[in-house]
mmCIF file of C-alpha atoms in Angstrom:
data_model
loop_
_atom_site.group_PDB
_atom_site.id
_atom_site.type_symbol
_atom_site.label_atom_id
_atom_site.label_comp_id
_atom_site.label_asym_id
_atom_site.label_seq_id
_atom_site.Cartn_x
_atom_site.Cartn_y
_atom_site.Cartn_z
ATOM 1 C CA MET A 396 -52.241 66.009 133.243
ATOM 2 C CA ALA A 397 -54.715 66.694 130.445
ATOM 3 C CA VAL A 398 -56.564 64.418 127.994
ATOM 4 C CA MET A 399 -57.598 65.678 124.533
ATOM 5 C CA LEU A 400 -61.360 65.835 124.002
ATOM 6 C CA GLY A 401 -61.421 67.282 120.504
ATOM 7 C CA LEU A 402 -62.577 70.756 119.421
ATOM 8 C CA ASN A 403 -59.350 72.072 120.983
ATOM 9 C CA TYR A 404 -60.629 71.155 124.495
ATOM 10 C CA THR A 405 -58.776 69.027 127.015
ATOM 11 C CA PHE A 406 -59.989 67.253 130.114
ATOM 12 C CA VAL A 407 -57.854 68.242 133.088
ATOM 13 C CA SER A 408 -57.327 65.283 135.426
ATOM 14 C CA GLU A 409 -55.130 67.140 137.916
ATOM 15 C CA PHE A 410 -54.195 70.675 138.890
ATOM 16 C CA ILE A 411 -50.942 72.327 139.966
ATOM 17 C CA LEU A 412 -51.119 74.577 143.032
ATOM 18 C CA ILE A 413 -48.609 77.412 142.600
ATOM 19 C CA GLY A 414 -49.680 79.737 145.420
ATOM 20 C CA PHE A 415 -46.322 79.872 147.174
ATOM 21 C CA SER A 416 -44.137 79.515 144.079
ATOM 22 C CA THR A 417 -43.442 83.260 144.104
ATOM 23 C CA PHE A 418 -41.854 82.945 147.564
ATOM 24 C CA PRO A 419 -39.237 80.221 146.919
ATOM 25 C CA HIS A 420 -36.817 81.433 149.611
ATOM 26 C CA LEU A 421 -39.529 81.843 152.262
ATOM 27 C CA GLN A 422 -41.221 78.458 151.964
ATOM 28 C CA LEU A 423 -39.382 76.846 154.904
ATOM 29 C CA MET A 424 -40.124 79.860 157.104
ATOM 30 C CA PHE A 425 -43.785 79.764 156.012
ATOM 31 C CA PHE A 426 -43.917 76.033 156.768
ATOM 32 C CA LEU A 427 -42.629 76.476 160.329
ATOM 33 C CA LEU A 428 -44.846 79.503 160.990
ATOM 34 C CA PHE A 429 -48.030 77.922 159.603
ATOM 35 C CA LEU A 430 -47.299 74.601 161.301
ATOM 36 C CA LEU A 431 -47.020 76.312 164.692
ATOM 37 C CA MET A 432 -50.193 78.331 164.045
ATOM 38 C CA TYR A 433 -52.059 75.210 162.908
ATOM 39 C CA LEU A 434 -50.994 73.198 165.957
ATOM 40 C CA PHE A 435 -51.981 76.094 168.209
ATOM 41 C CA THR A 436 -55.372 76.303 166.456
ATOM 42 C CA LEU A 437 -55.977 72.574 166.962
ATOM 43 C CA LEU A 438 -54.824 72.586 170.597
ATOM 44 C CA GLY A 439 -56.786 75.757 171.375
ATOM 45 C CA ASN A 440 -60.032 74.387 169.978
ATOM 46 C CA LEU A 441 -59.505 70.971 171.592
ATOM 47 C CA LEU A 442 -58.847 72.692 174.932
ATOM 48 C CA ILE A 443 -62.068 74.697 174.592
ATOM 49 C CA MET A 444 -64.060 71.549 173.740
ATOM 50 C CA THR A 445 -62.503 69.501 176.569
ATOM 51 C CA THR A 446 -63.106 72.266 179.118
ATOM 52 C CA ILE A 447 -66.756 72.684 178.085
ATOM 53 C CA TRP A 448 -67.466 68.959 178.239
ATOM 54 C CA SER A 449 -65.667 68.440 181.563
ATOM 55 C CA GLU A 450 -67.130 71.449 183.424
ATOM 56 C CA HIS A 451 -70.796 70.973 184.256
ATOM 57 C CA SER A 452 -71.256 74.722 184.803
ATOM 58 C CA LEU A 453 -70.524 75.275 181.104
ATOM 59 C CA HIS A 454 -73.288 72.964 179.890
ATOM 60 C CA THR A 455 -75.359 75.889 178.621
ATOM 61 C CA PRO A 456 -76.504 76.837 175.090
ATOM 62 C CA MET A 457 -73.803 79.501 174.664
ATOM 63 C CA TYR A 458 -71.013 76.996 175.294
ATOM 64 C CA LEU A 459 -72.732 74.249 173.290
ATOM 65 C CA PHE A 460 -72.602 76.601 170.301
ATOM 66 C CA LEU A 461 -68.982 77.458 171.074
ATOM 67 C CA CYS A 462 -68.116 73.746 171.152
ATOM 68 C CA ALA A 463 -69.830 73.257 167.759
ATOM 69 C CA LEU A 464 -67.906 76.279 166.450
ATOM 70 C CA SER A 465 -64.603 74.719 167.565
ATOM 71 C CA ILE A 466 -65.497 71.453 165.808
ATOM 72 C CA SER A 467 -66.297 73.236 162.532
ATOM 73 C CA GLU A 468 -63.070 75.227 162.788
ATOM 74 C CA ILE A 469 -60.990 72.065 163.278
ATOM 75 C CA PHE A 470 -62.554 70.461 160.196
ATOM 76 C CA TYR A 471 -62.206 73.658 158.136
ATOM 77 C CA THR A 472 -58.478 73.991 158.832
ATOM 78 C CA PHE A 473 -57.969 70.235 158.337
ATOM 79 C CA ALA A 474 -59.449 70.537 154.822
ATOM 80 C CA ILE A 475 -56.834 73.112 153.777
ATOM 81 C CA ILE A 476 -53.762 73.480 155.977
ATOM 82 C CA PRO A 477 -52.207 69.943 156.053
ATOM 83 C CA ARG A 478 -52.176 69.897 152.236
ATOM 84 C CA MET A 479 -50.718 73.418 152.196
ATOM 85 C CA LEU A 480 -47.956 72.398 154.626
ATOM 86 C CA ALA A 481 -47.102 69.348 152.526
ATOM 87 C CA ASP A 482 -46.853 71.499 149.378
ATOM 88 C CA LEU A 483 -44.485 73.912 151.130
ATOM 89 C CA LEU A 484 -41.993 71.062 151.586
ATOM 90 C CA SER A 485 -42.595 69.377 148.229
ATOM 91 C CA THR A 486 -41.457 70.137 144.708
ATOM 92 C CA LEU A 487 -44.586 68.449 143.301
ATOM 93 C CA HIS A 488 -47.665 70.575 143.918
ATOM 94 C CA SER A 489 -50.159 68.555 141.902
ATOM 95 C CA ILE A 490 -53.624 67.726 143.228
ATOM 96 C CA ALA A 491 -56.012 65.255 141.583
ATOM 97 C CA PHE A 492 -59.284 66.519 140.102
ATOM 98 C CA LEU A 493 -61.439 64.704 142.676
ATOM 99 C CA ALA A 494 -59.154 65.716 145.548
ATOM 100 C CA CYS A 495 -59.492 69.339 144.452
ATOM 101 C CA ALA A 496 -63.299 69.018 144.357
ATOM 102 C CA SER A 497 -63.288 67.404 147.815
ATOM 103 C CA GLN A 498 -61.123 70.172 149.239
ATOM 104 C CA MET A 499 -63.453 72.837 147.857
ATOM 105 C CA PHE A 500 -66.537 71.025 149.194
ATOM 106 C CA PHE A 501 -65.196 70.651 152.732
ATOM 107 C CA SER A 502 -63.706 74.153 152.905
ATOM 108 C CA PHE A 503 -67.007 75.739 151.842
ATOM 109 C CA THR A 504 -69.090 73.395 154.015
ATOM 110 C CA PHE A 505 -67.202 74.121 157.225
ATOM 111 C CA GLY A 506 -66.536 77.755 156.338
ATOM 112 C CA PHE A 507 -70.263 78.495 155.943
ATOM 113 C CA THR A 508 -71.134 76.291 158.934
ATOM 114 C CA HIS A 509 -68.855 78.622 160.901
ATOM 115 C CA SER A 510 -70.787 81.674 159.650
ATOM 116 C CA PHE A 511 -74.161 80.096 160.444
ATOM 117 C CA LEU A 512 -73.017 79.137 163.959
ATOM 118 C CA LEU A 513 -71.812 82.706 164.603
ATOM 119 C CA THR A 514 -75.294 83.871 163.584
ATOM 120 C CA VAL A 515 -76.916 81.374 165.956
ATOM 121 C CA MET A 516 -74.631 82.554 168.757
ATOM 122 C CA GLY A 517 -75.753 86.132 168.088
ATOM 123 C CA TYR A 518 -79.380 85.008 168.399
ATOM 124 C CA ASP A 519 -78.524 83.223 171.655
ATOM 125 C CA ARG A 520 -77.073 86.450 173.126
ATOM 126 C CA TYR A 521 -80.151 88.373 171.904
ATOM 127 C CA VAL A 522 -82.531 85.994 173.695
ATOM 128 C CA ALA A 523 -80.385 85.935 176.863
ATOM 129 C CA ILE A 524 -80.262 89.740 177.176
ATOM 130 C CA CYS A 525 -83.534 90.881 175.587
ATOM 131 C CA HIS A 526 -85.827 88.026 176.709
ATOM 132 C CA PRO A 527 -84.177 86.482 179.804
ATOM 133 C CA LEU A 528 -87.447 85.143 181.245
ATOM 134 C CA ARG A 529 -88.128 83.155 178.068
ATOM 135 C CA TYR A 530 -84.536 81.998 177.602
ATOM 136 C CA ASN A 531 -85.010 78.442 178.905
ATOM 137 C CA VAL A 532 -88.022 77.970 176.636
ATOM 138 C CA LEU A 533 -86.584 79.515 173.468
ATOM 139 C CA MET A 534 -83.137 77.951 173.972
ATOM 140 C CA SER A 535 -84.168 74.491 175.157
ATOM 141 C CA PRO A 536 -81.725 71.590 174.612
ATOM 142 C CA ARG A 537 -83.841 70.335 171.699
ATOM 143 C CA GLY A 538 -84.009 73.816 170.180
ATOM 144 C CA CYS A 539 -80.239 74.313 170.510
ATOM 145 C CA ALA A 540 -79.539 70.929 168.922
ATOM 146 C CA CYS A 541 -81.810 71.866 166.003
ATOM 147 C CA LEU A 542 -80.020 75.195 165.516
ATOM 148 C CA VAL A 543 -76.625 73.444 165.452
ATOM 149 C CA ALA A 544 -77.948 70.749 163.101
ATOM 150 C CA TRP A 545 -79.425 73.314 160.703
ATOM 151 C CA SER A 546 -76.121 75.207 160.718
ATOM 152 C CA TRP A 547 -74.329 72.052 159.578
ATOM 153 C CA VAL A 548 -77.063 71.300 157.012
ATOM 154 C CA GLY A 549 -76.804 74.861 155.684
ATOM 155 C CA GLY A 550 -73.024 74.587 155.423
ATOM 156 C CA SER A 551 -73.285 71.244 153.600
ATOM 157 C CA PHE A 552 -75.846 72.744 151.214
ATOM 158 C CA MET A 553 -73.549 75.666 150.396
ATOM 159 C CA GLY A 554 -70.587 73.326 149.898
ATOM 160 C CA THR A 555 -72.624 71.093 147.580
ATOM 161 C CA VAL A 556 -74.040 73.968 145.510
ATOM 162 C CA VAL A 557 -70.705 75.729 144.997
ATOM 163 C CA THR A 558 -68.659 72.575 144.321
ATOM 164 C CA THR A 559 -71.246 71.112 141.914
ATOM 165 C CA ALA A 560 -71.485 74.384 139.981
ATOM 166 C CA ILE A 561 -67.712 74.778 139.637
ATOM 167 C CA PHE A 562 -66.784 71.182 138.828
ATOM 168 C CA ASN A 563 -69.515 70.774 136.227
ATOM 169 C CA LEU A 564 -67.566 73.276 134.126
ATOM 170 C CA THR A 565 -65.034 72.176 131.515
ATOM 171 C CA PHE A 566 -61.391 72.896 132.324
ATOM 172 C CA CYS A 567 -59.254 73.334 129.227
ATOM 173 C CA GLY A 568 -55.777 74.023 130.522
ATOM 174 C CA PRO A 569 -53.387 75.289 131.538
ATOM 175 C CA ASN A 570 -54.027 73.497 134.790
ATOM 176 C CA GLU A 571 -52.104 75.803 137.149
ATOM 177 C CA ILE A 572 -54.189 77.163 140.057
ATOM 178 C CA HIS A 573 -52.815 80.515 141.200
ATOM 179 C CA HIS A 574 -53.528 79.784 144.843
ATOM 180 C CA PHE A 575 -52.425 77.391 147.589
ATOM 181 C CA PHE A 576 -55.738 75.497 147.676
ATOM 182 C CA CYS A 577 -58.691 74.842 145.360
ATOM 183 C CA HIS A 578 -60.441 78.195 145.574
ATOM 184 C CA VAL A 579 -63.240 79.391 143.283
ATOM 185 C CA PRO A 580 -61.785 82.518 141.554
ATOM 186 C CA PRO A 581 -58.517 80.935 140.334
ATOM 187 C CA LEU A 582 -60.391 77.793 139.217
ATOM 188 C CA LEU A 583 -62.863 79.869 137.193
ATOM 189 C CA LYS A 584 -59.918 81.334 135.267
ATOM 190 C CA LEU A 585 -59.065 77.814 134.074
ATOM 191 C CA ALA A 586 -62.608 76.990 132.940
ATOM 192 C CA CYS A 587 -63.820 77.290 129.368
ATOM 193 C CA GLY A 588 -67.196 77.235 127.676
ATOM 194 C CA GLU A 589 -70.099 79.610 127.225
ATOM 195 C CA ASN A 590 -71.575 79.319 130.723
ATOM 196 C CA VAL A 591 -68.483 80.224 132.782
ATOM 197 C CA LEU A 592 -69.577 83.828 133.329
ATOM 198 C CA GLU A 593 -73.088 82.758 134.389
ATOM 199 C CA VAL A 594 -71.690 80.196 136.850
ATOM 200 C CA ALA A 595 -69.250 82.762 138.263
ATOM 201 C CA LYS A 596 -72.055 85.279 138.803
ATOM 202 C CA GLY A 597 -74.362 82.643 140.290
ATOM 203 C CA VAL A 598 -71.749 81.338 142.737
ATOM 204 C CA GLY A 599 -70.801 84.903 143.705
ATOM 205 C CA ILE A 600 -74.420 85.893 144.348
ATOM 206 C CA VAL A 601 -75.106 82.768 146.435
ATOM 207 C CA CYS A 602 -71.970 83.182 148.596
ATOM 208 C CA ILE A 603 -72.283 86.930 149.127
ATOM 209 C CA THR A 604 -76.020 86.644 149.861
ATOM 210 C CA ALA A 605 -75.390 83.961 152.490
ATOM 211 C CA LEU A 606 -72.546 85.910 154.131
ATOM 212 C CA LEU A 607 -74.396 89.236 154.083
ATOM 213 C CA GLY A 608 -77.569 87.540 155.334
ATOM 214 C CA CYS A 609 -75.702 86.108 158.324
ATOM 215 C CA PHE A 610 -73.978 89.428 158.987
ATOM 216 C CA LEU A 611 -77.233 91.408 158.846
ATOM 217 C CA LEU A 612 -78.941 88.981 161.246
ATOM 218 C CA ILE A 613 -76.027 89.353 163.678
ATOM 219 C CA LEU A 614 -76.178 93.146 163.257
ATOM 220 C CA LEU A 615 -79.925 93.087 163.949
ATOM 221 C CA SER A 616 -79.387 90.969 167.084
ATOM 222 C CA TYR A 617 -76.780 93.382 168.416
ATOM 223 C CA THR A 618 -78.939 96.405 167.622
ATOM 224 C CA PHE A 619 -81.629 95.032 169.973
ATOM 225 C CA ILE A 620 -78.940 93.984 172.478
ATOM 226 C CA VAL A 621 -77.405 97.480 172.614
ATOM 227 C CA VAL A 622 -80.830 99.108 173.007
ATOM 228 C CA THR A 623 -81.658 96.742 175.883
ATOM 229 C CA ILE A 624 -78.263 97.195 177.588
ATOM 230 C CA LEU A 625 -78.594 100.997 177.468
ATOM 231 C CA LYS A 626 -81.849 100.694 179.414
ATOM 232 C CA ILE A 627 -80.102 98.942 182.331
ATOM 233 C CA PRO A 628 -79.839 101.562 185.115
ATOM 234 C CA SER A 629 -76.542 100.519 186.733
ATOM 235 C CA ALA A 630 -73.145 100.751 185.036
ATOM 236 C CA GLU A 631 -72.170 97.404 186.593
ATOM 237 C CA GLY A 632 -75.248 95.746 185.094
ATOM 238 C CA ARG A 633 -74.506 97.200 181.653
ATOM 239 C CA HIS A 634 -70.885 96.038 181.850
ATOM 240 C CA LYS A 635 -71.898 92.524 182.948
ATOM 241 C CA ALA A 636 -74.451 92.225 180.134
ATOM 242 C CA PHE A 637 -72.035 93.424 177.479
ATOM 243 C CA SER A 638 -69.168 91.234 178.749
ATOM 244 C CA THR A 639 -71.181 88.111 177.835
ATOM 245 C CA CYS A 640 -71.140 89.295 174.199
ATOM 246 C CA ALA A 641 -67.562 90.602 173.982
ATOM 247 C CA SER A 642 -65.809 87.442 172.742
ATOM 248 C CA HIS A 643 -68.508 86.603 170.192
ATOM 249 C CA LEU A 644 -68.607 90.167 168.877
ATOM 250 C CA THR A 645 -64.810 90.274 168.533
ATOM 251 C CA VAL A 646 -64.744 87.011 166.544
ATOM 252 C CA VAL A 647 -67.569 88.287 164.312
ATOM 253 C CA VAL A 648 -65.607 91.461 163.548
ATOM 254 C CA VAL A 649 -62.452 89.451 162.724
ATOM 255 C CA HIS A 650 -64.355 86.834 160.686
ATOM 256 C CA TYR A 651 -66.385 89.261 158.575
ATOM 257 C CA GLY A 652 -63.596 91.813 158.415
ATOM 258 C CA PHE A 653 -61.277 89.365 156.651
ATOM 259 C CA ALA A 654 -64.151 87.898 154.591
ATOM 260 C CA SER A 655 -65.100 91.364 153.295
ATOM 261 C CA VAL A 656 -61.500 92.013 152.240
ATOM 262 C CA ILE A 657 -61.567 88.805 150.186
ATOM 263 C CA TYR A 658 -65.083 88.789 148.722
ATOM 264 C CA LEU A 659 -66.048 92.471 148.559
ATOM 265 C CA LYS A 660 -62.751 94.031 147.477
ATOM 266 C CA PRO A 661 -62.973 96.217 144.331
ATOM 267 C CA LYS A 662 -61.875 94.633 141.092
ATOM 268 C CA GLY A 663 -58.509 95.741 139.806
ATOM 269 C CA PRO A 664 -55.040 94.474 138.914
ATOM 270 C CA LYS A 665 -54.296 91.351 140.927
ATOM 271 C CA SER A 666 -50.979 89.753 141.757
ATOM 272 C CA LEU A 667 -50.318 86.162 142.723
ATOM 273 C CA GLU A 668 -48.438 87.360 145.810
ATOM 274 C CA GLY A 669 -51.328 89.563 146.927
ATOM 275 C CA ASP A 670 -53.961 86.815 146.459
ATOM 276 C CA THR A 671 -51.799 84.323 148.340
ATOM 277 C CA LEU A 672 -51.158 86.638 151.290
ATOM 278 C CA MET A 673 -54.829 87.633 151.508
ATOM 279 C CA GLY A 674 -55.840 83.980 151.364
ATOM 280 C CA ILE A 675 -53.678 83.301 154.417
ATOM 281 C CA THR A 676 -55.798 85.714 156.500
ATOM 282 C CA TYR A 677 -58.977 83.638 156.347
ATOM 283 C CA THR A 678 -57.455 80.145 156.113
ATOM 284 C CA VAL A 679 -54.717 80.422 158.760
ATOM 285 C CA LEU A 680 -54.960 83.688 160.704
ATOM 286 C CA THR A 681 -58.709 83.809 161.468
ATOM 287 C CA PRO A 682 -58.872 80.209 162.834
ATOM 288 C CA PHE A 683 -55.681 80.935 164.812
ATOM 289 C CA LEU A 684 -57.189 84.046 166.456
ATOM 290 C CA SER A 685 -60.616 82.576 167.233
ATOM 291 C CA PRO A 686 -59.690 80.282 170.187
ATOM 292 C CA ILE A 687 -57.413 83.003 171.587
ATOM 293 C CA ILE A 688 -60.258 85.532 171.583
ATOM 294 C CA PHE A 689 -62.768 83.150 173.182
ATOM 295 C CA SER A 690 -60.239 82.004 175.787
ATOM 296 C CA LEU A 691 -59.056 85.479 176.811
ATOM 297 C CA ARG A 692 -62.270 87.501 176.532
ATOM 298 C CA ASN A 693 -64.674 84.983 178.072
ATOM 299 C CA LYS A 694 -64.147 85.187 181.825
ATOM 300 C CA GLU A 695 -66.122 82.067 182.756
ATOM 301 C CA LEU A 696 -64.340 79.925 180.156
ATOM 302 C CA LYS A 697 -60.947 81.303 181.212
ATOM 303 C CA ILE A 698 -61.609 80.447 184.879
ATOM 304 C CA SER A 699 -62.808 76.937 183.967
ATOM 305 C CA MET A 700 -59.698 76.366 181.833
ATOM 306 C CA LYS A 701 -57.446 77.370 184.738
ATOM 307 C CA LYS A 702 -59.372 75.101 187.098
ATOM 308 C CA ALA A 703 -59.169 72.149 184.703
ATOM 309 C CA PHE A 704 -55.446 72.771 184.152
ATOM 310 C CA LEU A 705 -54.764 72.902 187.910
ATOM 311 C CA LYS A 706 -56.708 69.649 188.383
ATOM 312 C CA LYS A 707 -54.392 67.949 185.896
ATOM 313 C CA LEU A 708 -51.263 69.342 187.559
ATOM 314 C CA PHE A 709 -52.359 68.784 191.174
ATOM 315 C CA PRO A 710 -54.939 65.968 191.189
ATOM 316 C CA GLN A 711 -54.395 65.371 194.928
ATOM 317 C CA ASN A 712 -55.784 68.835 195.730
ATOM 318 C CA SER A 713 -58.987 68.435 193.743
#
């Protein structure tokens, strides 16, 4: 829906999401696949959170950060996937202007909170391996709570900056978003006015700087970690030290690997199908893989999950 403003401009009051319109015969299959992946993502993260809260041995900074990561992941997927699933079954793919702004705000808030928490987790592993004697001081409960809080504040700041910049633009129509959710690049194509290019560059610089900053801090942490691990004389000690980082490092590689494909890919001819399929990697696939990686590659968490599961099945033996 669009309202005339004069000077050949219109005010767009709603948008049409056409991300999956090029796959009309695959929409039911996509719905079933994404629904199963979404439910698995929710259950996986809830299982991680429940296990951490119920097992006293897991009440440590590393697992506090993992619990916060699971919470941010649940909210991130909730901001995007339920709407996407509804659109796959509907013939009407319209989304109100304010609903679109809200979706962008929450997706950026929780997406960047996720990146900041991964950075904090890298710092936690750096302190644990490189400064073990100072770990309890540097990673005190108050300090950990502050790191989690600042991660959420940073994510909210990024969400506010990006959403405010984009939705202060004028949208002139057509109002069709070539994506399955309110994402920045396809929305910028619908904007008009003299400052669109400046806003696009500003938003791009802010997002890439934040992502690269987080990645470089994680890289710096692991540089010191590797140097310290190599100094450990026994092979068993080196393996034990590295195993505490394996799940976090794997998630970082997956997270930033998919993010780099989206944000740092070279400019060239784009297709709606290609943008849609690439968008699935960081909205559906990455959150789906994250709880699997932490559950399978973290030995202590895996053992605690089995113990908690057995307690539920055989309460008389506990």
